Coordinates of C-alpha atoms in Angstrom, one line a residue:
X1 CA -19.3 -62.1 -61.0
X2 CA -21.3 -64.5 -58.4
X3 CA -25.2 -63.9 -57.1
X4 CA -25.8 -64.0 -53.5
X5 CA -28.1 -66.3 -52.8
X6 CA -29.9 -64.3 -49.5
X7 CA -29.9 -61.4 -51.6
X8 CA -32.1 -63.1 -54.4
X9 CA -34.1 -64.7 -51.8
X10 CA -34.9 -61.3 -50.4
X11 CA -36.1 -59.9 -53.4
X12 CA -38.0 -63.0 -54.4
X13 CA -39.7 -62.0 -50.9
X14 CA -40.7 -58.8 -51.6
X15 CA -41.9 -59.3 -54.9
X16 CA -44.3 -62.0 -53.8
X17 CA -45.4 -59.4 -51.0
X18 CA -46.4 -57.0 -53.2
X19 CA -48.0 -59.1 -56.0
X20 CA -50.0 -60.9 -52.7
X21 CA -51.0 -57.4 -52.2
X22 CA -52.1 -56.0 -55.0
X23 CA -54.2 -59.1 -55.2
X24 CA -55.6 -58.3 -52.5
X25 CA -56.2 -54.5 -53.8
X26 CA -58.0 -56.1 -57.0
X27 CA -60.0 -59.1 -54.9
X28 CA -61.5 -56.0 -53.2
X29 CA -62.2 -54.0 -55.8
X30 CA -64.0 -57.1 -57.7
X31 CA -66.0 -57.7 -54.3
X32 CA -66.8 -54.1 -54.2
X33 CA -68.0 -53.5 -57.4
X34 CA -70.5 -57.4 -57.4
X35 CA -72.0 -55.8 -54.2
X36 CA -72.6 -52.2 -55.4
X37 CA -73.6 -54.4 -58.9
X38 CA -76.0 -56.4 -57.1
X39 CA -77.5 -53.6 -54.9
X40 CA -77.7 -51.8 -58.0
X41 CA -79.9 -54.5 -59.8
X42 CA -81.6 -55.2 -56.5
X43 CA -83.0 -51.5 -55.5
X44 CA -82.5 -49.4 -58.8
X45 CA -85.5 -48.6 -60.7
X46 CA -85.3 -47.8 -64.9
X47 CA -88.4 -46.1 -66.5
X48 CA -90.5 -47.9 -68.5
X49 CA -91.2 -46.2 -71.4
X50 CA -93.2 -46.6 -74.8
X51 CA -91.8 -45.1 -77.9
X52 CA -93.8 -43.2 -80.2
X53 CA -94.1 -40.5 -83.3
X54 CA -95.1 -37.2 -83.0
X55 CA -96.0 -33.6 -84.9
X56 CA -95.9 -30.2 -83.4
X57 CA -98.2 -28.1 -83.9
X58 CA -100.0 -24.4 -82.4
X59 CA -102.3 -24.9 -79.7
X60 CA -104.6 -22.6 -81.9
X61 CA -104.0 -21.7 -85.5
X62 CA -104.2 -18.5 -86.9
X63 CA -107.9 -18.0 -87.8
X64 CA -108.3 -16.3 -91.3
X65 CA -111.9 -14.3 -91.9
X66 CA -113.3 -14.2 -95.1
X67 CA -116.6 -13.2 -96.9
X68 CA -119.1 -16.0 -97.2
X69 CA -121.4 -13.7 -98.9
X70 CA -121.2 -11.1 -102.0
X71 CA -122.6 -7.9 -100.1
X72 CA -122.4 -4.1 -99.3
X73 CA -120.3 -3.4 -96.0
X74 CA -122.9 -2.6 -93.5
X75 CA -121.0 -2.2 -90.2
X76 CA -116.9 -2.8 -89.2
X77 CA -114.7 -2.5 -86.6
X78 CA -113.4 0.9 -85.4
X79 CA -110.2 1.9 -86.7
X80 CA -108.2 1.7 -83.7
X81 CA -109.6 -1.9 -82.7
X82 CA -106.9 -4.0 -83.4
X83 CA -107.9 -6.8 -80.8
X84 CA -111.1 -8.9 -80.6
X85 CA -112.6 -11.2 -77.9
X86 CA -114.6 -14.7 -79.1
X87 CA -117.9 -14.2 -81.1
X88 CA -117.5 -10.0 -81.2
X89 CA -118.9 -8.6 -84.0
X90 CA -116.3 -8.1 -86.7
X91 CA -118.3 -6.7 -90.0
X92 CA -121.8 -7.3 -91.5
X93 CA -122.5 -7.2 -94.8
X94 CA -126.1 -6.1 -96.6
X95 CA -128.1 -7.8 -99.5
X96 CA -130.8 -5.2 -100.8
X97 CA -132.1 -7.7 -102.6
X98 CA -132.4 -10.7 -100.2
X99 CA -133.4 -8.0 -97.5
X100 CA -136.8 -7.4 -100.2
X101 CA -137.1 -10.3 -100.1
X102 CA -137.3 -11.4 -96.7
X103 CA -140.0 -8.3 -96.6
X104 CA -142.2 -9.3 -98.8
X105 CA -142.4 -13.1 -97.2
X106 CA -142.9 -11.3 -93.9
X107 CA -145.9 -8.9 -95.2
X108 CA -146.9 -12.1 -97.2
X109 CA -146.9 -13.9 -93.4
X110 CA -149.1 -11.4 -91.8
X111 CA -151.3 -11.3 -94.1
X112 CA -152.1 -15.3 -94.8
X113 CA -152.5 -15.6 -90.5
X114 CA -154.5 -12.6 -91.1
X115 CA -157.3 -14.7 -93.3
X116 CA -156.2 -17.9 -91.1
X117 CA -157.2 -15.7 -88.0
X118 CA -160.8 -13.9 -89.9
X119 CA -161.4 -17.8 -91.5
X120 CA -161.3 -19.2 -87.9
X121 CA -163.7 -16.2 -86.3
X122 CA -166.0 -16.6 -89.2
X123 CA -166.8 -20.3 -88.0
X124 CA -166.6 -18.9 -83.9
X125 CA -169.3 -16.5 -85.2
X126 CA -171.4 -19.5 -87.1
X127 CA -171.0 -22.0 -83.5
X128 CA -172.3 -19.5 -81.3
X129 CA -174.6 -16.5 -81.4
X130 CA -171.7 -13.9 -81.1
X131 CA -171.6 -12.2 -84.2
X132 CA -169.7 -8.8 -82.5
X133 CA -166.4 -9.6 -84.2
X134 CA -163.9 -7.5 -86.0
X135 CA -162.4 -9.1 -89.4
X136 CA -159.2 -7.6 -90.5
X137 CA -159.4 -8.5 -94.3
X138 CA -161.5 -6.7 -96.6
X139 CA -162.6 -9.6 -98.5
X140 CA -163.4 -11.8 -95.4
X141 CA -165.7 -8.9 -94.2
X142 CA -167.4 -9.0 -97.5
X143 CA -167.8 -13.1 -97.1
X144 CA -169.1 -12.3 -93.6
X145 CA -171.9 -10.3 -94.5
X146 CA -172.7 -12.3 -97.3
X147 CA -173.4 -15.5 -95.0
X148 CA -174.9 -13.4 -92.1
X149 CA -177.4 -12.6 -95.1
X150 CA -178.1 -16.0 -96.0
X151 CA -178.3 -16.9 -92.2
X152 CA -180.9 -13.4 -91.7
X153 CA -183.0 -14.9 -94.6
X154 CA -183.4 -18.8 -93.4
X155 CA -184.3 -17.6 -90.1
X156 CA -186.8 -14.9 -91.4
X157 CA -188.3 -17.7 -93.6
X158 CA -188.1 -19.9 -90.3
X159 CA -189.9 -17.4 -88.7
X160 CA -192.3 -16.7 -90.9
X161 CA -193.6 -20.6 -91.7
X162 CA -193.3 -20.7 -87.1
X163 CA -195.8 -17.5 -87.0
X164 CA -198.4 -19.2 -89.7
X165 CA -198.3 -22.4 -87.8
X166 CA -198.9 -20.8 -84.7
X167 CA -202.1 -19.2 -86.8
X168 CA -203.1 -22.6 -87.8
X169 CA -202.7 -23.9 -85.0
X170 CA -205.8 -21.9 -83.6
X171 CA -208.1 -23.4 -85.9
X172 CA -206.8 -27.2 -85.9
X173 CA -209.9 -29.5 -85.9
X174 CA -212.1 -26.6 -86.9
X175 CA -211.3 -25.6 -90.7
X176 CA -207.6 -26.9 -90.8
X177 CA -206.7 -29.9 -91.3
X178 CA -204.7 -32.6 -89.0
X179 CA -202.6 -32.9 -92.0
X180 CA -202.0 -29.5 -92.9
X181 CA -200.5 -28.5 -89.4
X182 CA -198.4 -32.1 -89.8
X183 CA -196.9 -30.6 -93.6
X184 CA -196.8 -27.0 -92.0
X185 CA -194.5 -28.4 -88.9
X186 CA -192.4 -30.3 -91.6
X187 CA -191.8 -27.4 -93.6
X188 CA -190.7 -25.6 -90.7
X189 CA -188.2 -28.8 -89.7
X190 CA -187.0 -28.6 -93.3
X191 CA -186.1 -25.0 -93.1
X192 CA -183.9 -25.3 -89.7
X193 CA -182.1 -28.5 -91.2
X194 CA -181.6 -26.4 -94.3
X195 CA -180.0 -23.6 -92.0
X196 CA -177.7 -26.7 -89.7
X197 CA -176.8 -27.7 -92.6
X198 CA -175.6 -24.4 -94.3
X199 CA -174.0 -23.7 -91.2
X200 CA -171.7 -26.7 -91.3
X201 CA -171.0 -27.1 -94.8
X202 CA -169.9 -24.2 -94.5
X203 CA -167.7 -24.6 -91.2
X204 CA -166.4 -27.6 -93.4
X205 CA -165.0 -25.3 -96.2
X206 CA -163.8 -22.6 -94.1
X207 CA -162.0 -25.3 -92.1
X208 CA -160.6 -26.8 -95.3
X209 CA -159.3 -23.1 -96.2
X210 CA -157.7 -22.0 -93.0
X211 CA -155.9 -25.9 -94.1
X212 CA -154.7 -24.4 -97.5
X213 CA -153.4 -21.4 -95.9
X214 CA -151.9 -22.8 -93.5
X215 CA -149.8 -24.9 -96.0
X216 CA -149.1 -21.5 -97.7
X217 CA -147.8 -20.6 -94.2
X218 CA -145.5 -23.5 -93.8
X219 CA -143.9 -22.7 -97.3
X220 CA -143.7 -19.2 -96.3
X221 CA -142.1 -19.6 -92.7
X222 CA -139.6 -21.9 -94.2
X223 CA -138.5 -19.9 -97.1
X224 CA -138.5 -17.1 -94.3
X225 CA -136.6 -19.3 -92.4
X226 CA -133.9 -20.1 -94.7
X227 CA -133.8 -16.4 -95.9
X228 CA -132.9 -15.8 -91.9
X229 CA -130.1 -18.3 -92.1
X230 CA -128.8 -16.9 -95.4
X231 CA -128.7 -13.4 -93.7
X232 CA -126.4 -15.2 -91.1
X233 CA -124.0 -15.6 -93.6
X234 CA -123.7 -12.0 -93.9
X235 CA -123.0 -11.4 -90.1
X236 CA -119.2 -12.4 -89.2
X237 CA -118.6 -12.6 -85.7
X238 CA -114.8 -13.5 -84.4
X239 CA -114.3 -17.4 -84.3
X240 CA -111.5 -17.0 -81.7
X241 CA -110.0 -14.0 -79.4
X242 CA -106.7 -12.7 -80.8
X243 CA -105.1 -9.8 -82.3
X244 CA -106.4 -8.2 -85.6
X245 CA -104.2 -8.0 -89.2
X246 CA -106.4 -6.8 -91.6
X247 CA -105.4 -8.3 -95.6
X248 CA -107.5 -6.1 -97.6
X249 CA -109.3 -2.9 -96.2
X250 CA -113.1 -1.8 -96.8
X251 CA -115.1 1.4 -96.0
X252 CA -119.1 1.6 -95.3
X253 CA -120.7 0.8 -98.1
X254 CA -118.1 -1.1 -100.2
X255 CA -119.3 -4.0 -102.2
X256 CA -117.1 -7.1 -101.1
X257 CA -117.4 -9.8 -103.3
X258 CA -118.1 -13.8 -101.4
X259 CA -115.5 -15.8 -100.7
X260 CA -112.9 -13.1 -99.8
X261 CA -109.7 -12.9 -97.3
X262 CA -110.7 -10.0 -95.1
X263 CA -108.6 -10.5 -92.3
X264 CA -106.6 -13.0 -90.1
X265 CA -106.9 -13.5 -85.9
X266 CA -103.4 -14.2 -84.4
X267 CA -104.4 -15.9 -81.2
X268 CA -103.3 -15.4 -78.1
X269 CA -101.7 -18.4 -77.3
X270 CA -100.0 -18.5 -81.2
X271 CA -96.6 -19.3 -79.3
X272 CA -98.0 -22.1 -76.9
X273 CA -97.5 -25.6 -78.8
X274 CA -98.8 -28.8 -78.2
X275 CA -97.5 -32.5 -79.7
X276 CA -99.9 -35.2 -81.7
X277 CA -98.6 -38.7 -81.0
X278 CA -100.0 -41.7 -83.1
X279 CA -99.9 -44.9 -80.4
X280 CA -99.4 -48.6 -81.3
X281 CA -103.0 -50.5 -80.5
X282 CA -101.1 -53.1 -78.1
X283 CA -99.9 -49.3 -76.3
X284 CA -102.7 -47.9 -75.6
X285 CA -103.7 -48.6 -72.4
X286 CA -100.8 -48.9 -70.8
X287 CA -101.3 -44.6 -71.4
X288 CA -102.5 -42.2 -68.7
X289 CA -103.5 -38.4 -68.9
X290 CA -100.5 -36.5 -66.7
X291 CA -97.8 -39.6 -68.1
X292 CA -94.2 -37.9 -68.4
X293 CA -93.2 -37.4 -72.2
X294 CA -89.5 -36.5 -73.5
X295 CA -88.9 -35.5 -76.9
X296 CA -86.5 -35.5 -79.3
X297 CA -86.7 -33.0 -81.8
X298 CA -85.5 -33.7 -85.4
X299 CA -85.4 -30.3 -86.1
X300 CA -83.0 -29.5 -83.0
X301 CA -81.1 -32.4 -82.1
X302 CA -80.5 -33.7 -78.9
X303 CA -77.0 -34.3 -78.6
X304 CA -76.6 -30.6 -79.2
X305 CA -79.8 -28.7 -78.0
X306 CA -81.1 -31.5 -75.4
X307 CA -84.5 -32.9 -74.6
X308 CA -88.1 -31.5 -74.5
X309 CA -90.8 -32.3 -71.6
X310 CA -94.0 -32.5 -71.3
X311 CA -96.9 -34.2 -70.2
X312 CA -99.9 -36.3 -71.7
X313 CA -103.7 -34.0 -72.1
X314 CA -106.0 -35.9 -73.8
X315 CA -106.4 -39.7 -75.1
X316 CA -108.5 -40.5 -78.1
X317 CA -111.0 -42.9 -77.0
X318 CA -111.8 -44.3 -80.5
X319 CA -108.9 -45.8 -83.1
X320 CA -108.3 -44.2 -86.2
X321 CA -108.0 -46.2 -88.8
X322 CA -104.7 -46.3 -91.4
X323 CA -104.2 -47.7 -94.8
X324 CA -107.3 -49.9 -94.3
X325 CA -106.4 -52.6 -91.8
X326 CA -103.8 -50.8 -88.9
X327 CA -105.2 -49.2 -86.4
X328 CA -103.7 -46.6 -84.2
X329 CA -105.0 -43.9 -81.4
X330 CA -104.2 -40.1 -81.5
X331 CA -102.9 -38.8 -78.3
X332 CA -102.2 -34.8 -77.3
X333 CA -99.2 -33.9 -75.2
X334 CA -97.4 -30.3 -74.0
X335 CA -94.6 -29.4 -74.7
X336 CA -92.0 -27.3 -72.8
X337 CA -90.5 -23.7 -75.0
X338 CA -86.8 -25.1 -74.1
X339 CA -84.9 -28.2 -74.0
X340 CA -82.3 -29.4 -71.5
X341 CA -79.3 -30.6 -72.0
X342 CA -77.7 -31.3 -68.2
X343 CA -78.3 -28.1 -66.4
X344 CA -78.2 -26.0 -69.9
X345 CA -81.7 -24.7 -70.6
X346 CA -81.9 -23.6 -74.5
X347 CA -85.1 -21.9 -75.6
X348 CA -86.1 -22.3 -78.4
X349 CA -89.0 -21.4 -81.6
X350 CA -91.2 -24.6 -82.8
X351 CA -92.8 -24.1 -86.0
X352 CA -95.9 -26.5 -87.2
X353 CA -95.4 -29.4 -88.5
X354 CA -92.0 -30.3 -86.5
X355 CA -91.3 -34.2 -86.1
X356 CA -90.2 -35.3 -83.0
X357 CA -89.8 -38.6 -81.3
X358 CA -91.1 -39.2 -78.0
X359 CA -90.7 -41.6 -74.6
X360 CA -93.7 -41.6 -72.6
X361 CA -92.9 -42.7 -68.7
X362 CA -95.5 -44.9 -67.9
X363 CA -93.8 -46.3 -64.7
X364 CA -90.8 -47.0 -63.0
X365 CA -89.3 -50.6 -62.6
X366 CA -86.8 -53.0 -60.6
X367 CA -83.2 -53.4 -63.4
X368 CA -83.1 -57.0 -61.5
X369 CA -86.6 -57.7 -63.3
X370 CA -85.8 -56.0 -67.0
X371 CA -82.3 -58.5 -67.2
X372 CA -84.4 -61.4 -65.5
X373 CA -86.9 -60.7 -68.6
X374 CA -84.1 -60.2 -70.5
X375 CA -82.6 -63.7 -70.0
X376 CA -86.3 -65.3 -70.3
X377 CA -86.3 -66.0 -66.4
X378 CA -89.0 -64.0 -65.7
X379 CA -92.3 -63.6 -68.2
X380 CA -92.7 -60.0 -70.0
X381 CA -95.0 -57.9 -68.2
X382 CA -95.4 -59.7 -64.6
X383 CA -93.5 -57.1 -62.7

């Protein structure tokens, strides 16, 4: 057995053909794959995201109604009224007591600005000469006259000394005296003071009466006052519109005891959910209303179901402080009924209290810069 020599050569030939070009093959593969790498890095964006903790819960919890106040049922809902709007009427309840009560302070009220109202005539009536006034209490009427009398009698007296110094006056320098007009005129002086003086004294105790009452009419308006807001108590309007369940049923006239489960309000949005995420401090303002969020559910996970989507509502604008020294800012977000997984929608029931982590897109960025950052060749947070 011999080798030939061309034929090896030959096949030594083709060999390094092909290995030449499947070099080739990989050489441009390689150079392919660093240009599609580098105009990957060079005009691909990643988001930037910040991580954060949330809770699910009901846009608006179920409202339950209860009675404030011990009472008798006063008014209710119509049987077949099994939906309520926002502050509708829902039941009222009735205090026979308190309701006395509040009656007597009222006729109490009336009658105190009653006196208030006959004290402050009374001293119109002892200003000026108009004395055609009508009093509404007895006993003020009596008090009227009684001064009017005294008044009558110091002006009669008045009169009386004016008409015998008028007299005397006739004869001064024949038998009367200089000095008995002068005592006569003084007399007459001393009567009208007397009168002023009645008058304003008593001005001064009427005034300090109508004071006294008026006190009584403070205490009175504010025990009237609370009574009022007590009553309130009693009236139980809808806190939020929704659908009626009642818990325990009443009739017209049944005594319901305070404190009481009536009934419950399912709102209308009881299937609409939103998310509560506690932020980082050094996060914060990096946040916007409208900022993408995704979710991942603990209670659904995402490798099977998918991810959630929603969007930022509201921002806390004050921290809330935890366990004394961290500080951290509440932040509201929707939440989308289904979760995706690729083109596979799957719909699905929250319940409150569900923990799920969340990615909130704040913006897009360059790859080139996050592996630049990365490798400490570019400073976090410049681009």
């Amino acid at each position: 057995m011999y080798l030939d020599i061309k034929e090896l050569s030959k096949r030594k030939y083709k060999s390094n053909l092909k290995n030449k070009f499947f070099m080739k093959i990989l050489l441009s593969l390689i150079l392919i794959i660093i240009i599609g790498t580098t105009i990957w890095l060079f005009y691909g964006e990643m988001d930037v995201v910040i991580k954060a903790n949330g809770v699910i819960n009901n846009k608006e919890n179920i409202s339950y109604i209860y009675s404030i106040k011990g009472g008798y049922v006063k008014r209710l809902l119509k049987d077949d009224i099994n939906r309520v709007e926002k502050e509708q009427l829902l039941f009222s309840l009735s205090n026979p007591e308190l309701m006395e009560r509040k009656k007597y302070i009222e006729n109490k009220i009336d009658l105190i600005e009653n006196k208030i109202g006959d004290l402050l005539k009374i001293i119109t009536i002892l200003r000026s000469k108009n004395s055609n006034v009508e009093l509404k209490t007895e006993l003020f009427k009596n008090e009227l006259k009684s001064i009017q009398n005294k008044i009558k009698h110091l002006k009669n007296n008045i009169k009386l000394k004016e008409d015998n110094y008028n007299k005397l006056k006739k004869f001064s320098g024949l038998s009367i005296s200089e000095n008995k007009l002068v005592k006569e005129k003084n007399e007459i002086d001393n009567l009208r003071y007397e009168l002023n003086e009645y008058k304003q004294n008593k001005i001064i105790d009427l005034e300090k009466r109508i004071c006294s009452y008026e006190d009584k009419l403070i205490k009175k308006e504010i025990e009237l006052a609370n009574i009022n807001n007590n009553l309130k108590k009693y009236i139980i309007y809808a806190p939020i519109s929704g659908k009626i369940e009642y818990i325990n049923n009443y009739n017209i006239g049944d005594y319901i005891p305070g404190g009481v489960k009536i009934m419950r309000i399912i709102p209308q949005d009881y299937n609409s959910y939103i998310v509560e995420l506690v932020i980082k401090n050094k996060d914060i303002l990096k946040l916007n209303t409208g900022d993408k969020v995704k979710y991942k559910i603990a209670s659904y996970p995402y490798k099977e179901f998918g991810i959630a989507e929603g969007k930022i509502l509201k921002i806390d604008s004050a921290a809330t402080e935890v366990n004394g020294n961290n500080y951290i800012y509440k932040v509201k977000a929707t939440i989308g009924n289904s979760l995706k997984k690729g083109d596979i929608k799957n719909y699905v029931q929250y319940k409150n209290g569900m923990l799920t982590k969340a990615s909130i897109m704040i913006r897009e960025r360059k790859i080139i810069y996050y592996i630049l950052e990365k490798l400490d060749f570019l400073t976090p947070g410049v681009l």
